[in-house]
Coordinates of C-alpha atoms (C1' of nucleotides) in Angstrom, one line a residue:
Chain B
X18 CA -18.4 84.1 -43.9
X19 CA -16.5 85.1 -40.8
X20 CA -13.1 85.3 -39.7
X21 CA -11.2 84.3 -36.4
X22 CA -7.9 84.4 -35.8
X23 CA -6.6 82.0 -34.0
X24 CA -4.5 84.0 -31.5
X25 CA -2.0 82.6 -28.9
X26 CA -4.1 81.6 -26.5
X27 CA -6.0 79.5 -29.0
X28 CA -3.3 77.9 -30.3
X29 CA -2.2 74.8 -31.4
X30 CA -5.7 73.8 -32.9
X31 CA -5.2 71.6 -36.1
X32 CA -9.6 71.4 -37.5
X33 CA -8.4 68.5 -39.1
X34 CA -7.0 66.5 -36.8
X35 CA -9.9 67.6 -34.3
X36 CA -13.0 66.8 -36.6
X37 CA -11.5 63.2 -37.9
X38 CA -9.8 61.4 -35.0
X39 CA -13.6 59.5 -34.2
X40 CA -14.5 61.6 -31.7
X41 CA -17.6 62.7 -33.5
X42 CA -18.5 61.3 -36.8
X43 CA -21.1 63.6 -38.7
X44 CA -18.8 66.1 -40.1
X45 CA -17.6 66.1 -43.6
X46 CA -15.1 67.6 -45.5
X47 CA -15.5 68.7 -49.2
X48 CA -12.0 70.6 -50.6
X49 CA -11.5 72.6 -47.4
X50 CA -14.4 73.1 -45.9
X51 CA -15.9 71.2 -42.9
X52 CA -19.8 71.1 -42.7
X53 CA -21.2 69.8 -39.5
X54 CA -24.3 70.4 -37.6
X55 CA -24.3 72.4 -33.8
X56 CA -27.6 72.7 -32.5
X57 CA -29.7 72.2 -35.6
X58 CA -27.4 74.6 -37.3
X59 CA -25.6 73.9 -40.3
X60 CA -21.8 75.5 -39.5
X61 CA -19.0 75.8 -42.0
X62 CA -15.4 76.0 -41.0
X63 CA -11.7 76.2 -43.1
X64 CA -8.6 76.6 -41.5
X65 CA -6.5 79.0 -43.1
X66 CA -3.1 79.6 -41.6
X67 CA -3.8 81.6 -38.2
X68 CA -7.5 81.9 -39.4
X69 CA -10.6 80.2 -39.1
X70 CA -13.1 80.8 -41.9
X71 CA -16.6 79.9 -40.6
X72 CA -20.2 80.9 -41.1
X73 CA -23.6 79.5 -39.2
X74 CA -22.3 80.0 -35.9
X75 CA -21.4 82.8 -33.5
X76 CA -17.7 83.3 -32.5
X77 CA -18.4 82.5 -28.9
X78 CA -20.6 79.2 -29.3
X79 CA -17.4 78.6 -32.1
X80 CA -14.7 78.6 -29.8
X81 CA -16.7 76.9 -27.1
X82 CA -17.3 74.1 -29.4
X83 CA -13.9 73.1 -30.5
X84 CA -12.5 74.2 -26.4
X85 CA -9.9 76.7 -27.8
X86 CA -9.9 78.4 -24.4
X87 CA -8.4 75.9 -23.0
X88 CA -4.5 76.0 -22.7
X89 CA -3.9 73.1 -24.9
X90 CA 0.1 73.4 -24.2
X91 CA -0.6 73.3 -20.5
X92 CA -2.4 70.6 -20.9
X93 CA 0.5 68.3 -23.0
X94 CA 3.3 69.6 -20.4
X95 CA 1.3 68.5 -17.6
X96 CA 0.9 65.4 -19.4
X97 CA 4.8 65.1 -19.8
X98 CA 5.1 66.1 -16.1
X99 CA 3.5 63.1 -15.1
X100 CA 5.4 60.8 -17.5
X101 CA 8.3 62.1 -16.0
X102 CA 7.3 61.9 -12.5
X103 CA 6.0 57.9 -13.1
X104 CA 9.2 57.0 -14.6
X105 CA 12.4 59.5 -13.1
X106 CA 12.6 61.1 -16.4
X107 CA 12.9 58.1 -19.3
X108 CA 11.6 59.2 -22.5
X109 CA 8.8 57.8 -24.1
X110 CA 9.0 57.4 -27.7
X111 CA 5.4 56.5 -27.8
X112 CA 4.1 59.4 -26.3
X113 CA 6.5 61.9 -28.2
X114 CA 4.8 60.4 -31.9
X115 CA 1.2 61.0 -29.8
X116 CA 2.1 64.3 -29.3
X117 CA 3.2 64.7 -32.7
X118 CA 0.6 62.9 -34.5
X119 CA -2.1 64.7 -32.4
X120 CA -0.7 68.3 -32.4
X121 CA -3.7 70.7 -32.1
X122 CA -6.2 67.9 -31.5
X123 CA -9.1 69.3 -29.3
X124 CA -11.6 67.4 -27.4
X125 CA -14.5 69.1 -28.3
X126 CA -17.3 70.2 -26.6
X127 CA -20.2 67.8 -27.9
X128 CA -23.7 67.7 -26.9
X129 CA -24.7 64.4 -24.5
X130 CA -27.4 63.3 -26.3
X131 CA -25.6 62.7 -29.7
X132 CA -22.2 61.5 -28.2
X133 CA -24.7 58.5 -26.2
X134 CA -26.3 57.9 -29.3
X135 CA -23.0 57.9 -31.3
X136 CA -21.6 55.7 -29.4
X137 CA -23.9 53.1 -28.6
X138 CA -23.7 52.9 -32.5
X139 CA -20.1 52.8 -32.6
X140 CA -19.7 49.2 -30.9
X141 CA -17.7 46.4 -32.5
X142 CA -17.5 48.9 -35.9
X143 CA -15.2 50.2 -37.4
X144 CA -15.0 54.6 -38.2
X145 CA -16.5 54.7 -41.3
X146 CA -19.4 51.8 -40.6
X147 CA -20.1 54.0 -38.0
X148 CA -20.3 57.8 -39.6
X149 CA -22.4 55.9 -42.2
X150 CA -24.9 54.2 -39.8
X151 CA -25.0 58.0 -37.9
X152 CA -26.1 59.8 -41.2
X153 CA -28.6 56.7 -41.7
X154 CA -30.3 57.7 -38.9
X155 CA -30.3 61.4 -39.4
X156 CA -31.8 61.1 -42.7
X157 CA -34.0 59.2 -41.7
X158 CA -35.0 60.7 -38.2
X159 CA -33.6 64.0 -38.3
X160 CA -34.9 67.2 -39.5
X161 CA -33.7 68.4 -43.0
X162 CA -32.0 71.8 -42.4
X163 CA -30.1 73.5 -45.6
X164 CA -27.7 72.2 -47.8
X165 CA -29.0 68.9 -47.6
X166 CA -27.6 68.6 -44.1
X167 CA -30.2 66.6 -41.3
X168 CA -30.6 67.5 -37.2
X169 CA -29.4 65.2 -34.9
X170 CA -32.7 63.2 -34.3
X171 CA -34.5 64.0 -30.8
X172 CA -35.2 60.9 -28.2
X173 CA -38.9 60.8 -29.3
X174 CA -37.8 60.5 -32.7
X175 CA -36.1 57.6 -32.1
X176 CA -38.2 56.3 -29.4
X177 CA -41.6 56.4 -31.3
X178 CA -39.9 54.1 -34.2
X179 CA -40.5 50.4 -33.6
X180 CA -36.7 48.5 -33.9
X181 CA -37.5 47.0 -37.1
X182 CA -37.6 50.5 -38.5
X183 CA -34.0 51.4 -36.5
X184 CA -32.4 48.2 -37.8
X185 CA -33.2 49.9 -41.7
X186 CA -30.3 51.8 -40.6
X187 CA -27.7 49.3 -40.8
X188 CA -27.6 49.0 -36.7
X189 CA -27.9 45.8 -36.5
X190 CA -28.7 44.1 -32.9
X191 CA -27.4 48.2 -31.7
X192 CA -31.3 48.7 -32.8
X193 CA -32.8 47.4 -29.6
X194 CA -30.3 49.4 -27.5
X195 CA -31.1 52.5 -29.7
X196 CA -34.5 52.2 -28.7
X197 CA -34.7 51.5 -25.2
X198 CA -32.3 54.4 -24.3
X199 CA -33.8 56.5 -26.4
X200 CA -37.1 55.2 -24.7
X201 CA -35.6 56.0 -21.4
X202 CA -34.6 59.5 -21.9
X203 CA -38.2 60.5 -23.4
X204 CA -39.4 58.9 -19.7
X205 CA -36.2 61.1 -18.1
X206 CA -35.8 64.5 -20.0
X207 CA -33.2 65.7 -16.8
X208 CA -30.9 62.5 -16.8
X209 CA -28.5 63.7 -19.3
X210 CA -28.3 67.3 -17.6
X211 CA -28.1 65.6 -14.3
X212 CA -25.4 63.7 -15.3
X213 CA -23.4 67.3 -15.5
X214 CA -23.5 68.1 -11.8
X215 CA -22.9 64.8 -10.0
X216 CA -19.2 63.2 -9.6
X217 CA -17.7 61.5 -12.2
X218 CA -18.0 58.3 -10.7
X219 CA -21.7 58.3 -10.1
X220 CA -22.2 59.8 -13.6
X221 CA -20.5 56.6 -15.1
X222 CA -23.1 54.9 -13.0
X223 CA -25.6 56.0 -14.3
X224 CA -24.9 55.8 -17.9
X225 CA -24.1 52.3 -17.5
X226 CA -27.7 51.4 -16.2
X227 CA -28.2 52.3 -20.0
X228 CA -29.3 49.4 -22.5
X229 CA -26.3 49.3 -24.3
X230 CA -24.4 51.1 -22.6
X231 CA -21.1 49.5 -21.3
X232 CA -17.7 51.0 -19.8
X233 CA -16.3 52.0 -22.7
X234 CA -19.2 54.0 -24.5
X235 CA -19.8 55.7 -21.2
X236 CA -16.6 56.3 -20.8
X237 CA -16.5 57.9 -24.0
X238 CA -19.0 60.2 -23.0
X239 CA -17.8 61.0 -20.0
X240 CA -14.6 62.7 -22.5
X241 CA -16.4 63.9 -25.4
X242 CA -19.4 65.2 -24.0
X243 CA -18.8 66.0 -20.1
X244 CA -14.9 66.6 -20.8
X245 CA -14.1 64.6 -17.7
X246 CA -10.6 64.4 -19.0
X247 CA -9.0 61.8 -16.7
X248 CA -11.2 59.3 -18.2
X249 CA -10.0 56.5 -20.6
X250 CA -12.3 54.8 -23.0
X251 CA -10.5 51.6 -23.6
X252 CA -10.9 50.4 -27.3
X253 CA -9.5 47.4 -28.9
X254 CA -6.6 49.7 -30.2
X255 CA -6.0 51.4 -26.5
X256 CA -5.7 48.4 -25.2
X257 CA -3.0 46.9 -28.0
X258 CA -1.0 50.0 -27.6
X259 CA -0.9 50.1 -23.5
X260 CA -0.2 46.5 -23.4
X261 CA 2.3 46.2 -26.0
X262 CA 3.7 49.5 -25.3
X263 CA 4.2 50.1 -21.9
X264 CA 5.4 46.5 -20.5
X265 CA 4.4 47.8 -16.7
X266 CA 0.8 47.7 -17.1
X267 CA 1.0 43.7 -16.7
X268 CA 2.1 44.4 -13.0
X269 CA -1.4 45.5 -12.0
X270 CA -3.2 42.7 -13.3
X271 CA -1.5 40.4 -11.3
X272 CA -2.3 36.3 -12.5
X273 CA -4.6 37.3 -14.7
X274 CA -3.6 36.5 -18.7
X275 CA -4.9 39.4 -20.1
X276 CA -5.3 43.1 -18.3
X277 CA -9.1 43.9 -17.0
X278 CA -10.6 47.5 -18.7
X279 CA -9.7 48.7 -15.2
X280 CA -6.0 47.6 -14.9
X281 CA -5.6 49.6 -18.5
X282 CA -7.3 52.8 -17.3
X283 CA -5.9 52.8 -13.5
X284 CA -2.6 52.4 -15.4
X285 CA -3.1 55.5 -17.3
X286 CA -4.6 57.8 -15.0
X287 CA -1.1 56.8 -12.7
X288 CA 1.2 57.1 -15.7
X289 CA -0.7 60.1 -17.9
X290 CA -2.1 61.9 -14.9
X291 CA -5.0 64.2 -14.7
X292 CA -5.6 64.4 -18.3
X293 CA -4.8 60.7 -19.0
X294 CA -8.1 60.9 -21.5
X295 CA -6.5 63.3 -23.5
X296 CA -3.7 61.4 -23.8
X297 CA -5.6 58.5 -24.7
X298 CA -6.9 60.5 -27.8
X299 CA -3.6 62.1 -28.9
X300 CA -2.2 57.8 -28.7
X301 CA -5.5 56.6 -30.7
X302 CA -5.0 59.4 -33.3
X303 CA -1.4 58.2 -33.7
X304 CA -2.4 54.4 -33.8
X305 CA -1.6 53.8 -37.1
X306 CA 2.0 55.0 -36.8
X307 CA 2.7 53.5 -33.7
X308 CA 3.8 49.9 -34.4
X309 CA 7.3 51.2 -36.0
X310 CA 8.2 52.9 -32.8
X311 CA 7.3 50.4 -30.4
X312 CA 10.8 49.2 -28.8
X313 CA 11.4 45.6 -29.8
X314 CA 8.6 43.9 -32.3
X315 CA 7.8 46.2 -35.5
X316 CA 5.1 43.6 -36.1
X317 CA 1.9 45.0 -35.2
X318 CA 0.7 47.2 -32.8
X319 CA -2.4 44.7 -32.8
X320 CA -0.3 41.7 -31.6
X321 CA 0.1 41.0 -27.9
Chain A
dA30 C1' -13.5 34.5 -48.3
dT31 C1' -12.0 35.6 -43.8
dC32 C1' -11.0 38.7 -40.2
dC33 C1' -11.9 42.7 -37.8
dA34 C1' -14.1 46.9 -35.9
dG35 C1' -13.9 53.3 -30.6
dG36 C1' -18.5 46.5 -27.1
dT37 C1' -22.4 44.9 -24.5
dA38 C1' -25.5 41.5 -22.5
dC39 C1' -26.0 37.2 -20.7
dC40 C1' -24.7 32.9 -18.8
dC41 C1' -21.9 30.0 -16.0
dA42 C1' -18.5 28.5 -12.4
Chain O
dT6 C1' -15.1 38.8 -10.4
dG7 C1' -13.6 36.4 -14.3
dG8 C1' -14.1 33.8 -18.6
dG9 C1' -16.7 32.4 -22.6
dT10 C1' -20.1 33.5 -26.5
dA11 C1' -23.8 35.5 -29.5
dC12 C1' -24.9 39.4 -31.7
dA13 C1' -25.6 42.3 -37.3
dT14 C1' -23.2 44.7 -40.5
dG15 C1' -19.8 46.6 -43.6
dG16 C1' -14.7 47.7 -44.4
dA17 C1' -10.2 46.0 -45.6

DNA sequence: ATCCAGGTACCCA
DNA sequence: TGGGTACATGGA
């Protein structure tokens, strides 16, 4: 086992917080320990105190992984500066349990490949449907490395199975998608790494041509994997919270009943700012506590 | 049992 | 563009 301490610069970082908030739904915990898989490696981690107890990794490919070098504090004060510019200086109640419930929640750095796959599995499911479904898969299609731990399977993997097959893994009509995709990217080895040095905009493009790919799991992508951070997936529980939560959103979506995807995120990026994604992350992580806090009905954060 | 879940594809006006 | 609906499956 190895040792980092988590100096200044690395700090806040909560493992906990970062490996269970749905961003990426293979690890496990067992007493203290997190066992995951980066790049067909089995990797340990504890947090203890200032320290990170970890083993199957190097130090650098470590902190790369969970982003500690970014400036996480810069990061939530810029986030407050452009709260505070939107509104004149309110506060926002909503925001300050965010920041709370999220505190050392880091996007990480995940590979493309199995944030795509991920997430076309994650549609209309719920967290644990999907981290089931995932180590379905990887059983199945994966490698077995130690420890009883599986690789990610590879696009060929996938590609060569017929759907039948696929839908043995509890995905349902996701199968089809599963395979064409995965289908595509055996045909396209580059696309994923192309994806990295185009703009934002045409990336999302791109993905979207996808079978099964949609707004939201690009969008998804976009964050976890190519740490676009201004992006915001909209889920059924970003949307409840912007539209219950912050009242103003309804002004850019004109006679329409309900908001458009777009009216949510355009609304974030003006309100969050640059990192309006990593807002988005720190809100979703606090969803379950938000419903007390919101101003008038204590109901449900679900009702609009 | 019923509703819901980190949605998308497809059809129609 | 916007609005409706089918889709498979498991969790709560």
């Amino acid at each position: 086992m190895k040792i980092l301490q988590l100096s200044p610069r690395y700090i806040p970082f909560d493992l906990d917080k970062t490996l269970d908030c749905g961003q990426v739904f293979r690890w496990h915990k067992t007493g203290d320990d997190w066992t995951g898989v980066i790049d067909r490696k089995v990797v340990t981690v504890r947090e203890e105190g200032l320290k990170l107890i970890y083993d199957g990794i190097d130090e650098k490919d470590l902190v790369k992984y969970f982003n500690l070098d970014l400036d996480l504090a810069r990061v939530i004060s810029t986030i407050r500066n452009s709260i505070k510019k939107f509104t004149g200086g309110e506060t926002d109640p909503l925001f300050d349990a965010a920041e709370k419930a999220g505190e050392g929640l880091r996007i990480i750095r995940q590979d493309p490949w199995e944030c795509l796959i991920s997430f076309i599995c994650s549609q209309n499911s719920n967290i644990p449907s999907i981290r089931r479904r995932i180590s379905l898969l990887c059983s199945r299609y994966g490698r077995p490395l130690t420890d009883g731990q599986y690789s990610f399977p590879v696009p060929e993997d996938l590609a060569k199975s017929d759907t039948d097959h696929l839908r043995l893994c509890s995905t349902g009509y996701r199968a089809l998608y599963l395979s064409k995709t995965s289908g595509y990217l055996l045909e396209n080895p580059d696309f994923l790494t192309s994806l990295a040095s185009i703009s934002l905009k045409e990336a999302r493009t791109e993905l979207i041509k996808l079978p099964g790919v949609g707004p939201k799991v690009a969008d998804c992508v976009l964050l976890f994997a190519y740490n676009h951070y201004q992006t915001v997936p909209v889920d059924v529980w970003i949307r409840s919270i912007i539209t219950c939560g912050y009242p103003l959103v309804h002004t850019r979506s004109g006679e329409k009943k309900e908001c458009s995807y777009n009216d949510i995120v355009d609304f974030c990026r003006a309100y969050f700012g640059i990192y309006a994604g990593y807002a988005q992350q720190l809100l979703f992580a606090a969803r379950r506590d938000l419903p007390e806090i919101f101003p008038e009905s204590s109901d449900s954060v679900k009702e609009m």
